[in-house]
XYZ file of C-alpha atoms in Angstrom:
178
model
C 52.683 130.235 156.412
C 55.678 127.906 156.165
C 59.026 129.242 155.002
C 59.014 126.937 151.944
C 55.488 128.079 151.034
C 56.526 131.749 151.251
C 59.521 131.051 149.026
C 57.345 129.178 146.529
C 54.841 132.052 146.356
C 57.689 134.560 145.958
C 59.193 132.549 143.079
C 55.784 132.297 141.406
C 55.270 136.037 141.777
C 58.708 136.929 140.393
C 58.376 134.699 137.328
C 54.793 135.808 136.681
C 55.787 139.476 136.948
C 58.727 138.891 134.598
C 56.347 137.353 132.032
C 54.050 140.366 132.319
C 56.984 142.796 132.167
C 58.499 141.150 129.063
C 55.111 141.033 127.346
C 54.751 144.745 128.095
C 58.158 145.454 126.557
C 57.242 143.413 123.482
C 53.956 145.286 123.026
C 55.611 148.635 123.736
C 58.136 147.934 120.966
C 55.263 146.953 118.651
C 53.375 150.217 119.075
C 56.370 152.285 117.966
C 55.946 153.815 114.514
C 58.166 152.433 111.766
C 60.322 155.547 111.980
C 60.790 155.323 115.765
C 61.417 151.577 115.637
C 63.989 151.975 112.875
C 65.737 154.762 114.798
C 65.957 152.548 117.925
C 67.413 149.626 116.026
C 69.811 151.968 114.193
C 71.181 153.028 117.583
C 71.770 149.367 118.428
C 73.483 148.812 115.056
C 75.792 151.747 115.788
C 76.694 150.257 119.173
C 77.375 146.885 117.541
C 79.536 148.578 114.914
C 81.443 150.536 117.589
C 82.151 147.344 119.545
C 83.139 145.516 116.341
C 85.485 148.397 115.447
C 87.339 147.869 118.733
C 87.437 144.069 118.503
C 87.958 143.716 114.736
C 88.485 147.118 113.103
C 88.372 145.877 109.502
C 85.495 143.422 109.923
C 82.461 143.552 107.620
C 80.331 144.482 110.637
C 82.396 147.501 111.705
C 82.692 148.797 108.129
C 79.157 148.042 106.887
C 77.582 150.808 104.813
C 74.864 150.988 102.167
C 73.328 147.606 101.383
C 75.613 145.848 103.889
C 74.394 148.212 106.606
C 70.779 147.465 105.642
C 71.464 143.711 105.911
C 73.118 144.193 109.322
C 70.227 146.408 110.454
C 67.660 143.797 109.365
C 69.641 141.006 111.054
C 69.795 142.916 114.341
C 66.038 143.609 114.195
C 65.356 139.894 113.648
C 67.789 138.959 116.410
C 65.996 141.370 118.758
C 62.636 139.729 117.982
C 64.114 136.279 118.523
C 65.867 137.305 121.758
C 62.936 139.026 123.433
C 60.730 136.009 122.733
C 63.480 133.622 123.877
C 63.486 135.450 127.209
C 59.698 135.300 127.345
C 59.795 131.561 126.570
C 62.256 131.037 129.438
C 60.166 132.942 131.921
C 56.907 131.292 130.816
C 58.397 127.829 131.384
C 60.018 128.841 134.671
C 56.734 130.386 135.826
C 54.812 127.284 134.811
C 57.327 125.109 136.631
C 56.968 127.294 139.741
C 53.219 126.614 139.762
C 53.223 122.920 138.906
C 55.557 120.015 138.273
C 53.132 118.392 135.819
C 55.093 118.427 132.568
C 52.163 117.062 130.568
C 50.632 120.551 130.653
C 53.690 122.227 129.125
C 51.530 123.118 126.137
C 50.005 125.930 128.223
C 53.158 128.119 128.173
C 53.451 127.349 124.451
C 49.877 128.524 123.835
C 50.598 131.713 125.803
C 53.764 132.270 123.778
C 51.942 131.804 120.463
C 49.155 134.130 121.639
C 51.644 136.886 122.519
C 53.499 136.440 119.201
C 50.266 136.610 117.189
C 48.928 139.565 119.184
C 52.278 141.329 118.704
C 52.125 140.926 114.935
C 48.439 141.881 114.716
C 49.101 144.974 116.827
C 51.840 146.079 114.428
C 49.313 146.053 111.586
C 47.564 149.038 113.201
C 50.722 151.134 113.599
C 51.732 153.623 110.856
C 54.477 152.209 108.662
C 54.422 148.804 110.356
C 52.966 145.581 109.009
C 51.778 142.206 110.224
C 54.259 139.615 108.991
C 53.701 135.881 109.296
C 57.451 135.174 109.152
C 58.044 137.527 112.094
C 55.457 135.605 114.119
C 57.258 132.351 113.253
C 60.578 133.910 114.249
C 59.064 135.062 117.551
C 57.598 131.628 118.253
C 60.909 129.969 117.343
C 62.750 132.224 119.775
C 60.214 131.417 122.478
C 60.580 127.693 121.884
C 64.375 127.931 122.090
C 64.022 129.902 125.324
C 61.543 127.349 126.667
C 63.929 124.496 125.900
C 66.753 126.361 127.652
C 64.461 126.857 130.667
C 63.545 123.152 130.699
C 67.242 122.257 130.620
C 67.958 124.590 133.540
C 65.080 123.071 135.512
C 66.299 119.558 134.749
C 69.939 120.368 135.602
C 68.877 122.243 138.737
C 66.791 119.283 139.837
C 69.719 116.912 139.276
C 72.041 119.204 141.212
C 69.607 119.547 144.122
C 69.043 115.781 144.228
C 72.805 115.231 144.241
C 73.330 117.789 147.018
C 70.476 116.396 149.116
C 71.799 112.875 148.537
C 75.319 113.895 149.594
C 73.976 115.658 152.702
C 71.764 112.687 153.612
C 74.719 110.318 153.196
C 76.934 112.563 155.364
C 74.227 112.782 158.050
C 74.038 108.988 158.193
C 77.810 108.873 158.685
C 77.617 111.484 161.437
C 79.326 114.266 159.451
C 78.071 117.822 159.054
């Protein structure tokens, strides 16, 4: 097997495994009871408040209690949904790009993203204290789309950079420079 083929297969494997791993994390988070899920996100809120207390001791984030705390808690939960799906969107597009350069089939990672988001929300409907929420699915899909766009930009910029580097090297080789 050629060196470039081995590298290509390795890249495909890494991105595919990352997609599977992230989907597993998403589903693992979905099967947590409402109480366990709330406790996990409360720990994150406390960390955010501790960091905010160091950076801006009198900020509304570091001093949030009562209703303000509930708003912060809800925001962090939504941000977590958005972020985990943004990462999944990135890895789905990078994986797809590792397998093919045909951009006309970019709808396939989108379909996979929507399927995971819908399955995630449906799964939550079977967990005590959790519910299936259409707006959460839209938030998840939005995060995945943002992540996919970021991945497309990195692919495009990487391609431009590689073309520039190859062009510079080819020009230097013609001139007899290393």
